PDB file of N, CA and C and ligand atoms in Angstrom:
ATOM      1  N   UNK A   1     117.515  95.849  64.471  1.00  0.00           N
ATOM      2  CA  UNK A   1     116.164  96.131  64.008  1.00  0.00           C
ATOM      3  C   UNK A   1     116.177  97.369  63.108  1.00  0.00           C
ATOM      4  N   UNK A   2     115.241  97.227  62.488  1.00  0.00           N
ATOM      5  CA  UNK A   2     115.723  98.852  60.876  1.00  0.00           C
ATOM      6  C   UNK A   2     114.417  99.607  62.048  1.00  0.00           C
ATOM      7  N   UNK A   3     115.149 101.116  61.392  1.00  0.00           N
ATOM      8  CA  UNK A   3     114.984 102.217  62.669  1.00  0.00           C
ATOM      9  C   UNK A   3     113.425 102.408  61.848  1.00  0.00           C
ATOM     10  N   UNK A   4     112.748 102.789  62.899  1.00  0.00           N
ATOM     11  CA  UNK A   4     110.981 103.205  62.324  1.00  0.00           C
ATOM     12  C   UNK A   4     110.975 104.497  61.592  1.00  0.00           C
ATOM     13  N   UNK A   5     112.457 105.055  61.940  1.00  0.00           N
ATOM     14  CA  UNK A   5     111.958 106.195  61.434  1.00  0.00           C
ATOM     15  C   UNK A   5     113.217 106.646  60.733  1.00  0.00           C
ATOM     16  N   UNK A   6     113.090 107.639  59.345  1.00  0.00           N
ATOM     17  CA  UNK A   6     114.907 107.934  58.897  1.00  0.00           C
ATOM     18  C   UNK A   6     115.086 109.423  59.988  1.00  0.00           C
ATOM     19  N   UNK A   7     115.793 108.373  60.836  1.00  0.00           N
ATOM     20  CA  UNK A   7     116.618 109.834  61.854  1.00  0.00           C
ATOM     21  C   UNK A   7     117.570 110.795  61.204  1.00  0.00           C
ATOM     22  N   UNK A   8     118.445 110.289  60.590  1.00  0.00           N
ATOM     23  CA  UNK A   8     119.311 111.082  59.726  1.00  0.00           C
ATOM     24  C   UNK A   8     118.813 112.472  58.990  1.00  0.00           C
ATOM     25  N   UNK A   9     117.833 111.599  57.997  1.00  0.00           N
ATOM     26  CA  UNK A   9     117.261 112.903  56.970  1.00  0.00           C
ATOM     27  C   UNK A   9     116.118 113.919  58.107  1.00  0.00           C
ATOM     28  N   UNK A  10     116.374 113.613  59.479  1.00  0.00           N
ATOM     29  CA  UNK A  10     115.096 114.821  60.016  1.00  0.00           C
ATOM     30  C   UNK A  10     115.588 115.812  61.182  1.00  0.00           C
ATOM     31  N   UNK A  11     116.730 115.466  61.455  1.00  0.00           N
ATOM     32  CA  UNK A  11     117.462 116.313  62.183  1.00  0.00           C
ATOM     33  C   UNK A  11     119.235 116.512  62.281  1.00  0.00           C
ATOM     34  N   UNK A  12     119.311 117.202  63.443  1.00  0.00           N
ATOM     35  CA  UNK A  12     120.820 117.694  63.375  1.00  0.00           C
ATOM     36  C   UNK A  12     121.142 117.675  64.833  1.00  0.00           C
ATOM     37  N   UNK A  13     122.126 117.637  65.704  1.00  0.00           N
ATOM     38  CA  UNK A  13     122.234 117.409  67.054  1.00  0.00           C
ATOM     39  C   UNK A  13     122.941 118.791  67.312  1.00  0.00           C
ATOM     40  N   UNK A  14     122.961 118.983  68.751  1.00  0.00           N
ATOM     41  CA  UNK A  14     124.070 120.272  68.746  1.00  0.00           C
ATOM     42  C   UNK A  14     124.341 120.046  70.041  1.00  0.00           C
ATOM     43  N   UNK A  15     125.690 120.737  70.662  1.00  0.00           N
ATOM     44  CA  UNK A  15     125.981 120.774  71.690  1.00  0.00           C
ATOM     45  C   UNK A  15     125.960 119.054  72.639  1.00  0.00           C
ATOM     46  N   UNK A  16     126.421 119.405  74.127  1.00  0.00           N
ATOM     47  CA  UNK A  16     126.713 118.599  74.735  1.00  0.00           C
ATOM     48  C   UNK A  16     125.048 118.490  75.736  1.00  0.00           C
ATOM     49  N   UNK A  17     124.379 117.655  75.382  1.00  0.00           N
ATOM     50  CA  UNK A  17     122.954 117.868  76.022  1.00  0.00           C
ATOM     51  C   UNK A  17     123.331 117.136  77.793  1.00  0.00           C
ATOM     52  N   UNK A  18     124.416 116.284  77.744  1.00  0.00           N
ATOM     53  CA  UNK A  18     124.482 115.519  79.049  1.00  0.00           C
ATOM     54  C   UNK A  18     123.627 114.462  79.190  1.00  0.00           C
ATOM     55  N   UNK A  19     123.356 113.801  80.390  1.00  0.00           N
ATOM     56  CA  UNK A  19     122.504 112.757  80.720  1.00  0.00           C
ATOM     57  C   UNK A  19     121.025 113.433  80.956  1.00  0.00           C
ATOM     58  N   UNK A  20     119.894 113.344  79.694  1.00  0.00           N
ATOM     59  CA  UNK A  20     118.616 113.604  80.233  1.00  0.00           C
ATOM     60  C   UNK A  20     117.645 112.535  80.453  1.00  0.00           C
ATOM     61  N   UNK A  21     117.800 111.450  80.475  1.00  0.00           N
ATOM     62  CA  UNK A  21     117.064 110.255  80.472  1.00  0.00           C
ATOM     63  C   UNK A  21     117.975 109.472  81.961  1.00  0.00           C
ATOM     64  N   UNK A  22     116.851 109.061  82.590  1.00  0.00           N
ATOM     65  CA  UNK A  22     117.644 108.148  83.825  1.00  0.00           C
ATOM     66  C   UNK A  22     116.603 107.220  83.871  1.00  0.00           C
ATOM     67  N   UNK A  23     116.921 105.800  84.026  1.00  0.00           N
ATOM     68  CA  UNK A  23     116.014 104.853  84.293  1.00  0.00           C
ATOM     69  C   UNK A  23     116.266 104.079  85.364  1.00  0.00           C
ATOM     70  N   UNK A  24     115.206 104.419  86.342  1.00  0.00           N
ATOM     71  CA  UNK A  24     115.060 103.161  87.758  1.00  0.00           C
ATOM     72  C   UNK A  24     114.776 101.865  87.565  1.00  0.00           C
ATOM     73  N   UNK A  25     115.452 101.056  87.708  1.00  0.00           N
ATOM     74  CA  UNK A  25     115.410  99.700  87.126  1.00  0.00           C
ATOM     75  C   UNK A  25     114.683  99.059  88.808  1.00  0.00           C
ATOM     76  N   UNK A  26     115.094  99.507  89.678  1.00  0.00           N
ATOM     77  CA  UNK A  26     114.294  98.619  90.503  1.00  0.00           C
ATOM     78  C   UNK A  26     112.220  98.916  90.417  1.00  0.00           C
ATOM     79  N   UNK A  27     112.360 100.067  89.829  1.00  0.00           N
ATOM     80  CA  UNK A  27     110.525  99.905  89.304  1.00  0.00           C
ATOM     81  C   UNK A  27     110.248  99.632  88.370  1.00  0.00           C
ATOM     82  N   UNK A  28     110.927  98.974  87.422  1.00  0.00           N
ATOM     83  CA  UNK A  28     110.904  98.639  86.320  1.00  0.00           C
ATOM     84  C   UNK A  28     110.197  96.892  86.414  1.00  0.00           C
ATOM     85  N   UNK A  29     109.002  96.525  85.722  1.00  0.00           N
ATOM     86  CA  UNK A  29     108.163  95.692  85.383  1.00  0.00           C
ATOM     87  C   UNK A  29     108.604  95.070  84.464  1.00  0.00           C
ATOM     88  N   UNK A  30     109.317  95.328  83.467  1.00  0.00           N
ATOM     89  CA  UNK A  30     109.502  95.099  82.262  1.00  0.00           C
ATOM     90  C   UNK A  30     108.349  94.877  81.570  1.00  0.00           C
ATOM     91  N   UNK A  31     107.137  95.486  81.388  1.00  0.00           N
ATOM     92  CA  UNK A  31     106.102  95.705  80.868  1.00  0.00           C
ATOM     93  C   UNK A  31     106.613  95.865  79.529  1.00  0.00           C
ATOM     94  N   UNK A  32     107.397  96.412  79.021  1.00  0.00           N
ATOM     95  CA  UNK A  32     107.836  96.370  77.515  1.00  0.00           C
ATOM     96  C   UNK A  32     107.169  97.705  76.838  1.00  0.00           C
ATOM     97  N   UNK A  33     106.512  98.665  77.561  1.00  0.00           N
ATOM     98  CA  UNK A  33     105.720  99.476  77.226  1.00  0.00           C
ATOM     99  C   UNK A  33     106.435 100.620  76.235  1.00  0.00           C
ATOM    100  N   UNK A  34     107.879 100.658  76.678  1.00  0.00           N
ATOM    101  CA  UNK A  34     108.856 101.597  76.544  1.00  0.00           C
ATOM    102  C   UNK A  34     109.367 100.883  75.213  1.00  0.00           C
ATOM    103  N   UNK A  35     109.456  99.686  75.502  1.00  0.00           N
ATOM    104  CA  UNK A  35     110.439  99.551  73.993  1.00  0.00           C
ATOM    105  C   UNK A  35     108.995  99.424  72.902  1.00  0.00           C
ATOM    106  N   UNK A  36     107.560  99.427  72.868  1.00  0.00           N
ATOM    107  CA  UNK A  36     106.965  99.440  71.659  1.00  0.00           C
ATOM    108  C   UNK A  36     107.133 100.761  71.540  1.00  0.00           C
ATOM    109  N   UNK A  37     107.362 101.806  72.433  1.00  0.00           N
ATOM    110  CA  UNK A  37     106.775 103.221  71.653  1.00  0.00           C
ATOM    111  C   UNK A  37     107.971 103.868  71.268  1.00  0.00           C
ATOM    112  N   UNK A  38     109.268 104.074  71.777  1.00  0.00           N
ATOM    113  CA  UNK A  38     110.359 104.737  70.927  1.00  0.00           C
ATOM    114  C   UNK A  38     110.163 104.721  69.911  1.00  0.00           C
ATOM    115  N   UNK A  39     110.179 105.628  68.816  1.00  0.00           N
ATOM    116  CA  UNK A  39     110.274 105.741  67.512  1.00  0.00           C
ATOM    117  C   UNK A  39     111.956 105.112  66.930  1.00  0.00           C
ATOM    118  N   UNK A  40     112.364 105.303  67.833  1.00  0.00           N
ATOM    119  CA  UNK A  40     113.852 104.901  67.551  1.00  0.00           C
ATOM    120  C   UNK A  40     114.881 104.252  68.035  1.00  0.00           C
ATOM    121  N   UNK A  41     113.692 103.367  68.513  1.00  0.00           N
ATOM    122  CA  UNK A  41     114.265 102.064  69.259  1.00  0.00           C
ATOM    123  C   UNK A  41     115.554 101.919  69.921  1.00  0.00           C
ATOM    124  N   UNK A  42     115.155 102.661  71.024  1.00  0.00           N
ATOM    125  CA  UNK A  42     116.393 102.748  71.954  1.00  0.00           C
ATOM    126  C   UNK A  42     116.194 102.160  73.487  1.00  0.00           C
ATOM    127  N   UNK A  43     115.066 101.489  73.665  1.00  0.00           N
ATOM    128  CA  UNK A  43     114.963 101.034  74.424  1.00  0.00           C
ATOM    129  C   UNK A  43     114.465  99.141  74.034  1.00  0.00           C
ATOM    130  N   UNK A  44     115.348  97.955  74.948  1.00  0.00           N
ATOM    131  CA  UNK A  44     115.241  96.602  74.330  1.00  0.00           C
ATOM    132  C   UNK A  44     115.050  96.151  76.020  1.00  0.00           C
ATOM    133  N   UNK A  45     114.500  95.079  75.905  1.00  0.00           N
ATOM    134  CA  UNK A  45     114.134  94.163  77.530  1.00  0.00           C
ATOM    135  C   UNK A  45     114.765  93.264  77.555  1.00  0.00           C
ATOM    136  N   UNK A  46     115.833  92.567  78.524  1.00  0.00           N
ATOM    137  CA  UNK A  46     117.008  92.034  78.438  1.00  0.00           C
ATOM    138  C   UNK A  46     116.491  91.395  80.462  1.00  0.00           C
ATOM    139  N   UNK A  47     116.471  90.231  80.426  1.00  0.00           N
ATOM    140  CA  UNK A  47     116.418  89.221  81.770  1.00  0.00           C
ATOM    141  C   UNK A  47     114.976  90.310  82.617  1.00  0.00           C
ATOM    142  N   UNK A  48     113.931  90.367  82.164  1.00  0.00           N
ATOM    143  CA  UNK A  48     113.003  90.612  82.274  1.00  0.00           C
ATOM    144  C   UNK A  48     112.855  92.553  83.266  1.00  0.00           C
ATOM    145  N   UNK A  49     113.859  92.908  82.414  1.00  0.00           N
ATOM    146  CA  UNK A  49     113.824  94.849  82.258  1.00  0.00           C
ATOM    147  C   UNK A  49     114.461  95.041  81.125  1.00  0.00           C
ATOM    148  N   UNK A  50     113.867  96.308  81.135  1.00  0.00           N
ATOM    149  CA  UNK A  50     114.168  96.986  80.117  1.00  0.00           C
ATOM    150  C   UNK A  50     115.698  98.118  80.273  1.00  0.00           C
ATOM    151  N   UNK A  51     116.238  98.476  78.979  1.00  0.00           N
ATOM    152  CA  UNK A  51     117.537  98.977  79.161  1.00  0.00           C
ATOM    153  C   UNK A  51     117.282 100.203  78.017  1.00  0.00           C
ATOM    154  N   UNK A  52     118.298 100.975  78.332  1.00  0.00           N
ATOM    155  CA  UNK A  52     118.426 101.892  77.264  1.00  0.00           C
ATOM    156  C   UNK A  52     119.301 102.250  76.726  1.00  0.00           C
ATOM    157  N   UNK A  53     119.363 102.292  75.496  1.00  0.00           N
ATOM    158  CA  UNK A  53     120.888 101.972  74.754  1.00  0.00           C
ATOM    159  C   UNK A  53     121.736 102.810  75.126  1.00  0.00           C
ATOM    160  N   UNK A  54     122.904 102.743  75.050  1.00  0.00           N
ATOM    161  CA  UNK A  54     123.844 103.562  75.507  1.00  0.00           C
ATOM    162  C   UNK A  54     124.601 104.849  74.738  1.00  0.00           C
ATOM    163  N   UNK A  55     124.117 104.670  73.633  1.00  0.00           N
ATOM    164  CA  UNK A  55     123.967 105.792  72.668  1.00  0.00           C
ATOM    165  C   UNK A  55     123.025 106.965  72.703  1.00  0.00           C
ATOM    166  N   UNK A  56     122.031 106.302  73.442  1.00  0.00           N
ATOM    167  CA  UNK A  56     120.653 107.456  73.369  1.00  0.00           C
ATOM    168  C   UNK A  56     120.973 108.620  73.163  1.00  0.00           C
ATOM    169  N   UNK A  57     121.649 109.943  73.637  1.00  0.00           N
ATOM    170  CA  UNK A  57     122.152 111.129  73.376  1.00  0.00           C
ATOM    171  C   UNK A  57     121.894 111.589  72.310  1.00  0.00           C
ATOM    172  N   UNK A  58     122.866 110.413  71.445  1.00  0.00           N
ATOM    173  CA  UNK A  58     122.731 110.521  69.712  1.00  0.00           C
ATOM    174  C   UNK A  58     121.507 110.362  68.923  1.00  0.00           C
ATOM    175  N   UNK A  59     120.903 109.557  69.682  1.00  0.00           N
ATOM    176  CA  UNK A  59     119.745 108.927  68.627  1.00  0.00           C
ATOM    177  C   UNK A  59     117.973 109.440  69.399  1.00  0.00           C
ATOM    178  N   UNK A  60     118.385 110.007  70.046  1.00  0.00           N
ATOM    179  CA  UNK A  60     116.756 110.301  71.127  1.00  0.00           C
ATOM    180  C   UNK A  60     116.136 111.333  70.196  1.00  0.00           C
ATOM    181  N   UNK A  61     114.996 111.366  69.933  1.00  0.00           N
ATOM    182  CA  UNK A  61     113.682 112.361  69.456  1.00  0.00           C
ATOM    183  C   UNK A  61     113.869 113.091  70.160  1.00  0.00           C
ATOM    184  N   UNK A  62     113.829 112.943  71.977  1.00  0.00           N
ATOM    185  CA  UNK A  62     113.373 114.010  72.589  1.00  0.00           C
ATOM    186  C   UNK A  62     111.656 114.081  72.979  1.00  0.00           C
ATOM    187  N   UNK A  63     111.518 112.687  72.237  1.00  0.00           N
ATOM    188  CA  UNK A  63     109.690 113.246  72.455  1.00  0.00           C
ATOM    189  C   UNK A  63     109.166 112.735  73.687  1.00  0.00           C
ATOM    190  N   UNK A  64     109.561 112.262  74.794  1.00  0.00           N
ATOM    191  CA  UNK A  64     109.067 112.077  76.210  1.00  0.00           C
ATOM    192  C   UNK A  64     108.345 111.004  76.118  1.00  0.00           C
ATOM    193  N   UNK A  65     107.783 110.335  74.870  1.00  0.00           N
ATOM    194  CA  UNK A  65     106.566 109.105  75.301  1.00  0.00           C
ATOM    195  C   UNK A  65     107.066 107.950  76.073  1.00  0.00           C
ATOM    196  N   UNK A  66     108.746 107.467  76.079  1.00  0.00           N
ATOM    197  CA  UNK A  66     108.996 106.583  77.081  1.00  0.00           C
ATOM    198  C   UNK A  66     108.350 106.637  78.552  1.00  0.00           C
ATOM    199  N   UNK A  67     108.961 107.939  79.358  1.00  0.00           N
ATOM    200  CA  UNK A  67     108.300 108.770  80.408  1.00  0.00           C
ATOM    201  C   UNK A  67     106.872 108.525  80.857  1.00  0.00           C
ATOM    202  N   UNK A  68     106.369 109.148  79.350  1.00  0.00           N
ATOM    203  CA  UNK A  68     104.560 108.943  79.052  1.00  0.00           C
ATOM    204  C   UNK A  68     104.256 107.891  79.266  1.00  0.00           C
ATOM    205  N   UNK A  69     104.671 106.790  78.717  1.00  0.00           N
ATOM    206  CA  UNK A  69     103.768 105.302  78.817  1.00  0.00           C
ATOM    207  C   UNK A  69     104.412 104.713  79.946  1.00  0.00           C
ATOM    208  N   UNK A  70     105.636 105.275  80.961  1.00  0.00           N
ATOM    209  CA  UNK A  70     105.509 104.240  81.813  1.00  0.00           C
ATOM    210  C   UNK A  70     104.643 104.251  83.622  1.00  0.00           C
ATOM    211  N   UNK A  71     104.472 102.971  83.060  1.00  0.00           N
ATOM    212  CA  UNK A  71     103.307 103.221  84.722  1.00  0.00           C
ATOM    213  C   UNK A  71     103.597 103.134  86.053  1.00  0.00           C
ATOM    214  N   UNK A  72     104.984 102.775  85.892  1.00  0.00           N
ATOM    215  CA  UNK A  72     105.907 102.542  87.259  1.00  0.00           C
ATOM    216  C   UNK A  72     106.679 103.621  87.648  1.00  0.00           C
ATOM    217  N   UNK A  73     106.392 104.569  87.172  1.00  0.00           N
ATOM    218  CA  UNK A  73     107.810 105.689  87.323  1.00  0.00           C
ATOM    219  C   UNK A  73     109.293 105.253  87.232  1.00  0.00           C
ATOM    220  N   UNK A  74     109.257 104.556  86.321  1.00  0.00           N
ATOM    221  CA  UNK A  74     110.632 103.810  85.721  1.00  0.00           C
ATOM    222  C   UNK A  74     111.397 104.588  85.216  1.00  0.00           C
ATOM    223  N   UNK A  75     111.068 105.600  84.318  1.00  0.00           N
ATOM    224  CA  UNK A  75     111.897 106.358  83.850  1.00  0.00           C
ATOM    225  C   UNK A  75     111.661 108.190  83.607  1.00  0.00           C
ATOM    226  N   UNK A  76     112.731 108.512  83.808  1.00  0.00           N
ATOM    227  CA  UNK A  76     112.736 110.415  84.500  1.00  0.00           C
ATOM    228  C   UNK A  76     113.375 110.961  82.813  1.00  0.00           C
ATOM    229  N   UNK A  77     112.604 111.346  82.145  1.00  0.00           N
ATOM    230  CA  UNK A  77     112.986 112.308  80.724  1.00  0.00           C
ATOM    231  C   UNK A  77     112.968 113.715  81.372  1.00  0.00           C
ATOM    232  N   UNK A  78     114.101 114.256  81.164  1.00  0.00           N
ATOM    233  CA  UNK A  78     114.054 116.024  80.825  1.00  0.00           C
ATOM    234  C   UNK A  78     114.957 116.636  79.972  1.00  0.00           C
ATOM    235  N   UNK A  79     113.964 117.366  79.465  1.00  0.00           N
ATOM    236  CA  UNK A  79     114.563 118.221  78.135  1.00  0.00           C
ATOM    237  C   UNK A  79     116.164 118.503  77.737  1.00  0.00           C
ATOM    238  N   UNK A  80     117.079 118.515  77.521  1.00  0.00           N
ATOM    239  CA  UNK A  80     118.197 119.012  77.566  1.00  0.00           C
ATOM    240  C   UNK A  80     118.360 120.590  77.214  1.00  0.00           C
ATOM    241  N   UNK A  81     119.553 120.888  78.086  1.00  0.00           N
ATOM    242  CA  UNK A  81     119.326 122.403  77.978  1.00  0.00           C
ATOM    243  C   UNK A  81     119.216 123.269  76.574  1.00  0.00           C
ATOM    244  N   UNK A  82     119.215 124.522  76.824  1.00  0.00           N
ATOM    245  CA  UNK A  82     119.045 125.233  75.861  1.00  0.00           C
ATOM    246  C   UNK A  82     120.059 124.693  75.005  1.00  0.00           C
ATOM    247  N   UNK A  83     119.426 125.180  73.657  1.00  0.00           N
ATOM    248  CA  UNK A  83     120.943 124.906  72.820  1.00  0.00           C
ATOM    249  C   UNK A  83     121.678 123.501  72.433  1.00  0.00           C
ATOM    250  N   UNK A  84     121.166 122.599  73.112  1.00  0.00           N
ATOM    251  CA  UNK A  84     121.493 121.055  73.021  1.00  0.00           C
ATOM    252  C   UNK A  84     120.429 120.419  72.666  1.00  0.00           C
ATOM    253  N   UNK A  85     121.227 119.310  72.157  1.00  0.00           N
ATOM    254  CA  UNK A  85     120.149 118.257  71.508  1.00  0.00           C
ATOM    255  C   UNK A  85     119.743 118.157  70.225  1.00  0.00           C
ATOM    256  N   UNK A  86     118.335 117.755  69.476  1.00  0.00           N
ATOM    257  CA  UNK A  86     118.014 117.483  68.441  1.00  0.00           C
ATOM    258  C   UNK A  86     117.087 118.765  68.113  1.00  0.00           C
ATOM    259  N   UNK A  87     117.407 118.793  66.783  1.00  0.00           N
ATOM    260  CA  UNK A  87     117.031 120.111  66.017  1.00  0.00           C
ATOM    261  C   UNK A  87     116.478 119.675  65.167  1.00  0.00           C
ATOM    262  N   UNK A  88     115.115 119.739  64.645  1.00  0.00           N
ATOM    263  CA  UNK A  88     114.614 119.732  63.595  1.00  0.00           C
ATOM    264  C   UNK A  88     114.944 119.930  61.893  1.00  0.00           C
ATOM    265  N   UNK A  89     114.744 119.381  61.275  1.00  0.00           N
ATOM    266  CA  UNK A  89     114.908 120.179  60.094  1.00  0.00           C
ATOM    267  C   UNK A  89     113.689 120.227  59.151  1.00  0.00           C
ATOM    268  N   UNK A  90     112.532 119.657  59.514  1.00  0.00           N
ATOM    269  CA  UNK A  90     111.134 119.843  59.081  1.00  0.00           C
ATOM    270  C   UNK A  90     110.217 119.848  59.923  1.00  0.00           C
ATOM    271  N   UNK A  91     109.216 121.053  59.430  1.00  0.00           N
ATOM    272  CA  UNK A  91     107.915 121.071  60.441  1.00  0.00           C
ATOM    273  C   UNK A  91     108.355 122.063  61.514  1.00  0.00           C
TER     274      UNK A  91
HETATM  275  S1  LIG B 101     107.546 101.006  80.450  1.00  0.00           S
HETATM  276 FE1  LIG B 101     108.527 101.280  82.481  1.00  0.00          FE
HETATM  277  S2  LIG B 101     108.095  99.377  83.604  1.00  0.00           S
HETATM  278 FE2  LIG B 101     107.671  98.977  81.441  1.00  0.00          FE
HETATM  279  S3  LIG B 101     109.608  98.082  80.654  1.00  0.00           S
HETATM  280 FE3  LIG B 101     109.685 100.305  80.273  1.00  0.00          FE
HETATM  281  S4  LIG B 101     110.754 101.173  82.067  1.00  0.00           S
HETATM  282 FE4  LIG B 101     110.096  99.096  82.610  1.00  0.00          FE
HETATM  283  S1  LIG B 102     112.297 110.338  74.506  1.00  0.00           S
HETATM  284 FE1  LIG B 102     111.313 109.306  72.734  1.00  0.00          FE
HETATM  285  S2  LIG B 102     112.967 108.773  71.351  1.00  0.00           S
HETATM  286 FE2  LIG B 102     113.902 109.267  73.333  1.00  0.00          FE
HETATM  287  S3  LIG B 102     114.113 107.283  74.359  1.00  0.00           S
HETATM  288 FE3  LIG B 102     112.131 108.145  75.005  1.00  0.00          FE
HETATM  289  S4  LIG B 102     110.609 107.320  73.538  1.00  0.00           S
HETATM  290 FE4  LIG B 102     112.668 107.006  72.673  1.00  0.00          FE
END
């Protein structure tokens, strides 16, 4: 699927952020709620749940709305530590 958004031209990654995304698949509905809102489509619904790519690290915003929209407590976002992760380069 072409990415919603150009990830490339808007940031820079740094450091080793680790695992900040965990998803409980046994509360998982597959409501699909998660894969409309990623901006960067890292989440797809596969035998009626949802998954998250296995790249995410690389490719995550960081912006929590997976978390946000789900109604099951399906999935646990936290920030990665200082110093890790995605860095802006506008705004
Ligand atoms: S929003 Fe939550 S319940 Fe719905 S598919 Fe995503 S993880 Fe599963
Ligand atoms: S934090 Fe944002 S970009 Fe990262 S997986 Fe969740 S919705 Fe997608």
């Amino acid at each position: 699927m072409e990415e919603k958004i150009n990830l490339k031209e808007l940031n820079i990654r740094e450091g080793d952020t680790g695992d900040f995304i965990s998803h409980n698949v046994d509360n998982c509905t597959g409501c699909g709620k998660c894969v409309l809102i990623c901006p960067a489509n890292l989440w797809r619904l596969e035998k009626g749940k949802s998954i998250l790519a296995s790249d995410y690290k690389d490719r995550c915003m960081e912006c929590a709305a997976c978390e946000s929209i789900c109604d099951y407590n399906a999935i646990s976002f936290m920030f990665p530590k200082g110093g890790t992760g995605i860095k802006y380069m506008h705004g």
